[in-house]
JSON list of C-alpha atoms in Angstrom, two decimals:
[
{"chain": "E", "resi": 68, "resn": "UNK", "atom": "CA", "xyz": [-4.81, -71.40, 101.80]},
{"chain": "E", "resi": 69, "resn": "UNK", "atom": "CA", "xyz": [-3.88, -71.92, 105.37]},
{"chain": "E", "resi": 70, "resn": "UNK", "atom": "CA", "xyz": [-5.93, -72.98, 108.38]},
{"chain": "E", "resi": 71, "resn": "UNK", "atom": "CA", "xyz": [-6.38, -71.09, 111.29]},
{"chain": "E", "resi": 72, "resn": "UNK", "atom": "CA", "xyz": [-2.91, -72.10, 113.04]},
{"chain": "E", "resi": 73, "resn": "UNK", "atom": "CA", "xyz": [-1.44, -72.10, 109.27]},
{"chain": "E", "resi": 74, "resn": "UNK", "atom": "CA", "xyz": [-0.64, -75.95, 109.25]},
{"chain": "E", "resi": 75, "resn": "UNK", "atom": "CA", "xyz": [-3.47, -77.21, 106.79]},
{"chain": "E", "resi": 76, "resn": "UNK", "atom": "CA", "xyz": [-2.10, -76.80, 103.51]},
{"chain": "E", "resi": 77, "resn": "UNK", "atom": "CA", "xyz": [-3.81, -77.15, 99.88]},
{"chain": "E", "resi": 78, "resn": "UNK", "atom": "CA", "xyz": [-2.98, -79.35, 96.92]},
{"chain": "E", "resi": 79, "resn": "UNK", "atom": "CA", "xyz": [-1.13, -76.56, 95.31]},
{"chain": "E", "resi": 80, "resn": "UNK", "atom": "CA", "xyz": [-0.03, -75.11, 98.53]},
{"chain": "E", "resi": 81, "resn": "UNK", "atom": "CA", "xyz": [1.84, -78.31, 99.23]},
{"chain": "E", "resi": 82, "resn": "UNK", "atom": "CA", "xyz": [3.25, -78.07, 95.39]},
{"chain": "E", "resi": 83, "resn": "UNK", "atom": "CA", "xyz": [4.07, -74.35, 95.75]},
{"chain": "E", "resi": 84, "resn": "UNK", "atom": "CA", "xyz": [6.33, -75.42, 98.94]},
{"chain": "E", "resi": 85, "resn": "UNK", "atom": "CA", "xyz": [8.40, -78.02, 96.97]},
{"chain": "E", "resi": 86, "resn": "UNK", "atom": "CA", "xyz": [7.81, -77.27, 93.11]},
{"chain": "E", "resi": 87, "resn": "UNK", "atom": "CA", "xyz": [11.05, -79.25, 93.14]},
{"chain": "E", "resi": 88, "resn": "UNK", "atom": "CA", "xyz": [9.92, -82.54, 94.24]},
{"chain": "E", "resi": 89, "resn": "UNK", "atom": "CA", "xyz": [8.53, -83.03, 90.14]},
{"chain": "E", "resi": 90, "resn": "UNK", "atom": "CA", "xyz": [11.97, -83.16, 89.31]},
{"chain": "E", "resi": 91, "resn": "UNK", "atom": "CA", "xyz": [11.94, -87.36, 89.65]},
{"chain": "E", "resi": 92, "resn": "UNK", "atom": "CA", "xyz": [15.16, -87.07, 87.68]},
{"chain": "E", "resi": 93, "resn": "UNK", "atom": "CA", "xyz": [17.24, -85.84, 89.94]},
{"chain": "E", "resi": 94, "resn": "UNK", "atom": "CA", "xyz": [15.57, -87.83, 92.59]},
{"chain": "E", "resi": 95, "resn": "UNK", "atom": "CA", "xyz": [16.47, -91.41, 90.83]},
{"chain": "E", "resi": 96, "resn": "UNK", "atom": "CA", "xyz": [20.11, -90.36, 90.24]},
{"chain": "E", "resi": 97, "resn": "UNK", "atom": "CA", "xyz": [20.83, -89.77, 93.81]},
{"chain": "E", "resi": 98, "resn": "UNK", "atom": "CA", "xyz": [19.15, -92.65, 95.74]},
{"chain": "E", "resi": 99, "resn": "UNK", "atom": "CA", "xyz": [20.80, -95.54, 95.47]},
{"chain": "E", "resi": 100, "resn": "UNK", "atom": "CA", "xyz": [19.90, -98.48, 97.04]},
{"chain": "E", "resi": 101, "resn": "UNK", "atom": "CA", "xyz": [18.41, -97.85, 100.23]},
{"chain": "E", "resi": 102, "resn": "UNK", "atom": "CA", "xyz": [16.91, -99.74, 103.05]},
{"chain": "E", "resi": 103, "resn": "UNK", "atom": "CA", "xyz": [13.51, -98.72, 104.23]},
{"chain": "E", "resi": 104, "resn": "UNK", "atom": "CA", "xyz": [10.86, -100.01, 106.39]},
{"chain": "E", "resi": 105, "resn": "UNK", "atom": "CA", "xyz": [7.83, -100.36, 104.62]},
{"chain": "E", "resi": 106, "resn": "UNK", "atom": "CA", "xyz": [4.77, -100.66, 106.79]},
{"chain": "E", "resi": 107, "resn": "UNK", "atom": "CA", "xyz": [1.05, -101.94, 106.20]},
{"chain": "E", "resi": 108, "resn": "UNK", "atom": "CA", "xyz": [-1.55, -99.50, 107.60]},
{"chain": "E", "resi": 109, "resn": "UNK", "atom": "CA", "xyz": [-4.26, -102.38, 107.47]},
{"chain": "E", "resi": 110, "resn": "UNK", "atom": "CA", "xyz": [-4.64, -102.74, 111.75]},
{"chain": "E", "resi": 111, "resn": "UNK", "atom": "CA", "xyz": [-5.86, -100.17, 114.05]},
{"chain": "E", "resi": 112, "resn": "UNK", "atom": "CA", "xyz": [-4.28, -100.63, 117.12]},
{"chain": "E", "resi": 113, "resn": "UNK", "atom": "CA", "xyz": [-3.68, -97.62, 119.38]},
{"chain": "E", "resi": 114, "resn": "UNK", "atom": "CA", "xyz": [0.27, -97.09, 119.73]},
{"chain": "E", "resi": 115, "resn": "UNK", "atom": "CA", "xyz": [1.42, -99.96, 117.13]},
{"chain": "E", "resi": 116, "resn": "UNK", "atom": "CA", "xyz": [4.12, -97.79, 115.63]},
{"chain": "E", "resi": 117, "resn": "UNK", "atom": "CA", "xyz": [1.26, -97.64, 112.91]},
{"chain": "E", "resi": 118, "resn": "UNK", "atom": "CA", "xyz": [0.29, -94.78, 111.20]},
{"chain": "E", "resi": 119, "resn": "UNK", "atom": "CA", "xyz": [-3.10, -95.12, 108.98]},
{"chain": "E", "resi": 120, "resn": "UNK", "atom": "CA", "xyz": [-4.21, -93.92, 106.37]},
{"chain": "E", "resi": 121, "resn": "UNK", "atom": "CA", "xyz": [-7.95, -92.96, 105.69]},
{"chain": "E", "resi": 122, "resn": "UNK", "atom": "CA", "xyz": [-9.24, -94.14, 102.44]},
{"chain": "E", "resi": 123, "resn": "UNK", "atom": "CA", "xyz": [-10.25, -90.00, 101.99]},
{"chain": "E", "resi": 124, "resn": "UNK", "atom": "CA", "xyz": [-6.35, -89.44, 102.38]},
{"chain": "E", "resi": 125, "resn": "UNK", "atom": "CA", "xyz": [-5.54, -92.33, 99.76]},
{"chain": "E", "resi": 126, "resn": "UNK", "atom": "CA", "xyz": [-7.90, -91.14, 97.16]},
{"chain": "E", "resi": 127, "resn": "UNK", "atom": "CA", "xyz": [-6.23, -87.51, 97.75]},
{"chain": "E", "resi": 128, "resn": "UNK", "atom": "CA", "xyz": [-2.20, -88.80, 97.61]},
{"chain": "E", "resi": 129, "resn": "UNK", "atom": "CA", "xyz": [-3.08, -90.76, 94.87]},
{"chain": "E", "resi": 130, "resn": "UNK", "atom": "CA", "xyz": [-4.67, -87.48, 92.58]},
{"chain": "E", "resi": 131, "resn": "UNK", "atom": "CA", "xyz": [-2.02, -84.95, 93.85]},
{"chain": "E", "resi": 132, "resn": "UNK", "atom": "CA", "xyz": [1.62, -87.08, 93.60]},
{"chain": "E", "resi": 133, "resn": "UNK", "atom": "CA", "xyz": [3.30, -87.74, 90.83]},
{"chain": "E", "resi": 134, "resn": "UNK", "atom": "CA", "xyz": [6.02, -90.14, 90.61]},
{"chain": "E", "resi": 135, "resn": "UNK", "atom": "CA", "xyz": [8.25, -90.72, 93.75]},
{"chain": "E", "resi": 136, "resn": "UNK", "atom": "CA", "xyz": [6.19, -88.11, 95.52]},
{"chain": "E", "resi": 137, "resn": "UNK", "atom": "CA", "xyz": [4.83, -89.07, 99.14]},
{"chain": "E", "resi": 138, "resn": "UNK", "atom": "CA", "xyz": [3.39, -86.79, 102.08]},
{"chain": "E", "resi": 139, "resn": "UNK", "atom": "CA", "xyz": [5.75, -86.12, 104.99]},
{"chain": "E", "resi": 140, "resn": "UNK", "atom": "CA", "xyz": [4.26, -85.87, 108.39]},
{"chain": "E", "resi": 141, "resn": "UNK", "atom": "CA", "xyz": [5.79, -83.60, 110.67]},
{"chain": "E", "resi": 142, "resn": "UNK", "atom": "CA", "xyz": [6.11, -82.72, 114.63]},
{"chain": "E", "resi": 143, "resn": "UNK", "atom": "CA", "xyz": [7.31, -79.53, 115.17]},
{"chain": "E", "resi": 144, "resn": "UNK", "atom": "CA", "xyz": [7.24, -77.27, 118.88]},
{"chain": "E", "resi": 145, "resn": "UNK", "atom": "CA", "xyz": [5.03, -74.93, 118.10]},
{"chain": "E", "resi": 146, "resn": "UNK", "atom": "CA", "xyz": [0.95, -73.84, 117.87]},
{"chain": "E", "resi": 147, "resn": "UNK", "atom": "CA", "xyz": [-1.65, -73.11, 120.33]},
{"chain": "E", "resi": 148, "resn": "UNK", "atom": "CA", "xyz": [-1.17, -76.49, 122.80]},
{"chain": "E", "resi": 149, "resn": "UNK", "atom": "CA", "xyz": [2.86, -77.00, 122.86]},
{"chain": "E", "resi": 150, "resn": "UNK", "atom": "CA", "xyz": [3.28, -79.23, 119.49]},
{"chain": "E", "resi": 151, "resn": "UNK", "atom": "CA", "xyz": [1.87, -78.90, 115.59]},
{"chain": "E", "resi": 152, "resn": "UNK", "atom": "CA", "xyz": [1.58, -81.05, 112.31]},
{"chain": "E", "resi": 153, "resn": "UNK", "atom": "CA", "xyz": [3.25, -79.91, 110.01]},
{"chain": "E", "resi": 154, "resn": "UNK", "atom": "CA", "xyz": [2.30, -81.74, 105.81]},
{"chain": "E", "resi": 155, "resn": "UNK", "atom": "CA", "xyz": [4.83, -81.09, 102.99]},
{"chain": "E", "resi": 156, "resn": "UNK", "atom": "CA", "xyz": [4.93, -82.89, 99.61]},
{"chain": "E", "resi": 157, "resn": "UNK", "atom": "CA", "xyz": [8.81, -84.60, 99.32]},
{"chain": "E", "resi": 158, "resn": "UNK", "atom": "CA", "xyz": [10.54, -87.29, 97.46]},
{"chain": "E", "resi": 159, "resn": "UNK", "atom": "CA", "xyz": [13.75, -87.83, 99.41]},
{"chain": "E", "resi": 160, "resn": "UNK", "atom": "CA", "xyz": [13.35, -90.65, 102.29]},
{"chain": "E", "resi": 161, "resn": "UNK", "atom": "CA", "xyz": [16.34, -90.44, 104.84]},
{"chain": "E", "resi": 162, "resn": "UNK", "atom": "CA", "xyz": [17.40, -92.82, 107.08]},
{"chain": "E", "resi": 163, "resn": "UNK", "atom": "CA", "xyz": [15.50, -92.73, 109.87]},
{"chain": "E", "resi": 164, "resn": "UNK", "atom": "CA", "xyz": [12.17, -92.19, 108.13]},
{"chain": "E", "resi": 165, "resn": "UNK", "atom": "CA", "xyz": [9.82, -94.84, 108.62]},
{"chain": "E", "resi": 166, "resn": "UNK", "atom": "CA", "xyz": [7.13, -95.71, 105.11]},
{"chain": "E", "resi": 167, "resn": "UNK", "atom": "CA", "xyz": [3.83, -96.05, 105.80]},
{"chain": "E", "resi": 168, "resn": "UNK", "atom": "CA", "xyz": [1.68, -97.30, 102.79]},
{"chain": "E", "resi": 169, "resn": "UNK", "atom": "CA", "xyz": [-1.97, -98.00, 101.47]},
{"chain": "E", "resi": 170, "resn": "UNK", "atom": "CA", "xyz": [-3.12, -98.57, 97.76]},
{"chain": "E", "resi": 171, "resn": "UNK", "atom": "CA", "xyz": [-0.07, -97.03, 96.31]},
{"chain": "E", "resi": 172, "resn": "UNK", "atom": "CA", "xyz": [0.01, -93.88, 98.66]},
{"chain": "E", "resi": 173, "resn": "UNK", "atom": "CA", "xyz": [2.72, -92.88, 101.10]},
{"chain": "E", "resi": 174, "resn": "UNK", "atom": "CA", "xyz": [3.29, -91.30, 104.23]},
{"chain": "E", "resi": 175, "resn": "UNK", "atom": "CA", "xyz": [6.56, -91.11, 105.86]},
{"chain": "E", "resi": 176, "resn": "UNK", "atom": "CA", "xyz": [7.13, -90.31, 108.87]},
{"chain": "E", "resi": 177, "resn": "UNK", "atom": "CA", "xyz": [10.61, -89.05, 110.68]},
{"chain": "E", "resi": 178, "resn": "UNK", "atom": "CA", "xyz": [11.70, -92.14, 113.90]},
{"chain": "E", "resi": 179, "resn": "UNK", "atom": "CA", "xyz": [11.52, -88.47, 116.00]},
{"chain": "E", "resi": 180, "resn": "UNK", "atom": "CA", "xyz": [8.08, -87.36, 114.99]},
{"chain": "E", "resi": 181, "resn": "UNK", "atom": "CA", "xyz": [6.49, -91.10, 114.94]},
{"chain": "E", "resi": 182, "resn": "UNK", "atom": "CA", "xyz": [6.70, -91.13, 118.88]},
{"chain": "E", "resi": 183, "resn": "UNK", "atom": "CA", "xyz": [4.23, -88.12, 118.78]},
{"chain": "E", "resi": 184, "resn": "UNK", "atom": "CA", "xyz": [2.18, -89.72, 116.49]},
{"chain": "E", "resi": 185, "resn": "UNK", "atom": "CA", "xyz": [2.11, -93.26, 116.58]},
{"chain": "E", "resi": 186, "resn": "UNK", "atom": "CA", "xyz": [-1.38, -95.15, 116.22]},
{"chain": "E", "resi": 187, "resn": "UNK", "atom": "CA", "xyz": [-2.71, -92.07, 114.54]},
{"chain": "E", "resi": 188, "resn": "UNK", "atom": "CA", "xyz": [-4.81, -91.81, 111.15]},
{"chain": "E", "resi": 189, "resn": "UNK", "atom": "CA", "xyz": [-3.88, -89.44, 108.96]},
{"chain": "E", "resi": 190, "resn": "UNK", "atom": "CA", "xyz": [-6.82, -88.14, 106.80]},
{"chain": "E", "resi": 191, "resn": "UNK", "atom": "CA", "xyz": [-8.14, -86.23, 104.18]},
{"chain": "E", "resi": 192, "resn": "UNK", "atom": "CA", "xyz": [-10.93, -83.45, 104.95]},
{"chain": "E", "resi": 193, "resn": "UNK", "atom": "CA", "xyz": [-12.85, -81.57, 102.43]},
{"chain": "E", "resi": 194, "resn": "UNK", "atom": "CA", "xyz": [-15.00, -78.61, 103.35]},
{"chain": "E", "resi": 195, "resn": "UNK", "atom": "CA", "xyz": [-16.41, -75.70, 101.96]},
{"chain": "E", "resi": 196, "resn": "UNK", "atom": "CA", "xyz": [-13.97, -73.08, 103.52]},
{"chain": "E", "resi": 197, "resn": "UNK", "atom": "CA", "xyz": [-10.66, -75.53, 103.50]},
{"chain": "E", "resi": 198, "resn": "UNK", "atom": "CA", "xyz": [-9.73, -78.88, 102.28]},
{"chain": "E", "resi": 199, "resn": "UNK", "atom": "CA", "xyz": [-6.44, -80.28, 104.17]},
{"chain": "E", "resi": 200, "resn": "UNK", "atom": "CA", "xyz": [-4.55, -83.77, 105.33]},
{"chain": "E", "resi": 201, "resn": "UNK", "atom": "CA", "xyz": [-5.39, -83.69, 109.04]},
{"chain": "E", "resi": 202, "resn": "UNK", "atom": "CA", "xyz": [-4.21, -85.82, 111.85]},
{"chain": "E", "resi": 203, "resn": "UNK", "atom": "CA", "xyz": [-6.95, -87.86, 113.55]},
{"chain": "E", "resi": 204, "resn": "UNK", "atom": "CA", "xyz": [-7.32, -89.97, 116.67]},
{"chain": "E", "resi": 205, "resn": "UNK", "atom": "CA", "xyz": [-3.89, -89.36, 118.00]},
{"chain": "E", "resi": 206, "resn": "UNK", "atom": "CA", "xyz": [-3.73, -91.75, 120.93]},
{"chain": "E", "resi": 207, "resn": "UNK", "atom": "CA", "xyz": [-0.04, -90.01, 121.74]},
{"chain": "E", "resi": 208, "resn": "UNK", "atom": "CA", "xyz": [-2.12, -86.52, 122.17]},
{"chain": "E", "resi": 209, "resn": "UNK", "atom": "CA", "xyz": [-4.13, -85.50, 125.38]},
{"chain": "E", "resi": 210, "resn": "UNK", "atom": "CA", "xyz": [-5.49, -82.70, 124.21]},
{"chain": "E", "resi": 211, "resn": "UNK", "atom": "CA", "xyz": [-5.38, -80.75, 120.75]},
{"chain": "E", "resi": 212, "resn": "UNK", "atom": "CA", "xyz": [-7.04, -76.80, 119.58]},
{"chain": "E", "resi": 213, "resn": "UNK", "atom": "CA", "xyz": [-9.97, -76.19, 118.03]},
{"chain": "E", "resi": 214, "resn": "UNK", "atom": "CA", "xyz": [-8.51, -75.66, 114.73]},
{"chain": "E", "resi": 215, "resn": "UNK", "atom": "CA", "xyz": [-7.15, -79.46, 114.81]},
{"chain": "E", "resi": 216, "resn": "UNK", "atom": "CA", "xyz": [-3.72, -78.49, 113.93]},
{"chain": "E", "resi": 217, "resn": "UNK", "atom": "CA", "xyz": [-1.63, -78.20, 117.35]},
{"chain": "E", "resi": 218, "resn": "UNK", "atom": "CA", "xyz": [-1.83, -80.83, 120.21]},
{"chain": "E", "resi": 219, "resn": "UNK", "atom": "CA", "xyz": [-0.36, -81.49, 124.07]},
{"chain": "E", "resi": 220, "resn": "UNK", "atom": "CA", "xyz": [0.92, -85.02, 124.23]},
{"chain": "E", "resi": 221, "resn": "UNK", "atom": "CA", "xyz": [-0.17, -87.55, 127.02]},
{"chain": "E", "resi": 222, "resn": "UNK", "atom": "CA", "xyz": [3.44, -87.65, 130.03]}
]
């Protein structure tokens, strides 16, 4: 099921975009060794380079991934105000993503899409019409739509 602007994606939404991403196999055999930057979600400043992590959204990553599964956060052009979130399930971390984690759940964020969204938290909602990861208190953002989904950022 999709939200309004068609960003806010559902468990098995998320697994029907990358039924691959099971595969953990395939996953382990091309990795390698690989430096990341792991980062704790614990403070709350606005614009630390942090992303956080509600417990809501922990309790959520931890029921729906499986393995080396995480939750990508996305910036794309796009939506009603000029920019949009955009969640995927993935297990591939490139080299410019930066790890955010909390009680065994991941997000990772691109270096591009972090300076649109650095300081955020990143959330879990459940309601009777949707249930979706949903980016909250977005100090980078002036203003965002109704829907939640799209966003203007601050110049």
């Amino acid at each position: 099921m999709a939200a309004v602007c068609g960003l806010s994606l559902t468990a098995a939404a998320l697994r029907a975009v990358a039924p691959w991403a099971r595969c953990s196999r395939l996953l382990a055999s091309s990795r390698g060794p690989q430096a990341r930057r792991v980062a704790s979600s614990s403070s709350l400043e606005a614009g630390d380079g942090q992303i956080h992590l509600t417990a809501s959204c922990v309790q959520r990553l931890l029921e729906i991934t499986e393995g080396s599964e995480f939750l990508r956060l996305e910036v794309e052009g796009g939506g009603c105000s000029g920019f949009q979130y955009k969640f995927s399930l993935d297990t591939v971390i490139n080299p410019d993503d930066r790890v955010f984690e909390q009680g065994g759940a991941r997000v990772v964020v691109d270096s591009d899409s972090l300076a649109f969204v650095k300081g955020a938290q990143v959330d879990f909602s459940q309601e009777l019409i949707r249930s979706s990861f949903q980016v909250l208190n977005n100090p980078q953002a002036q203003q965002g739509c109704s829907c939640g989904s799209s966003f203007s950022i601050k110049l």
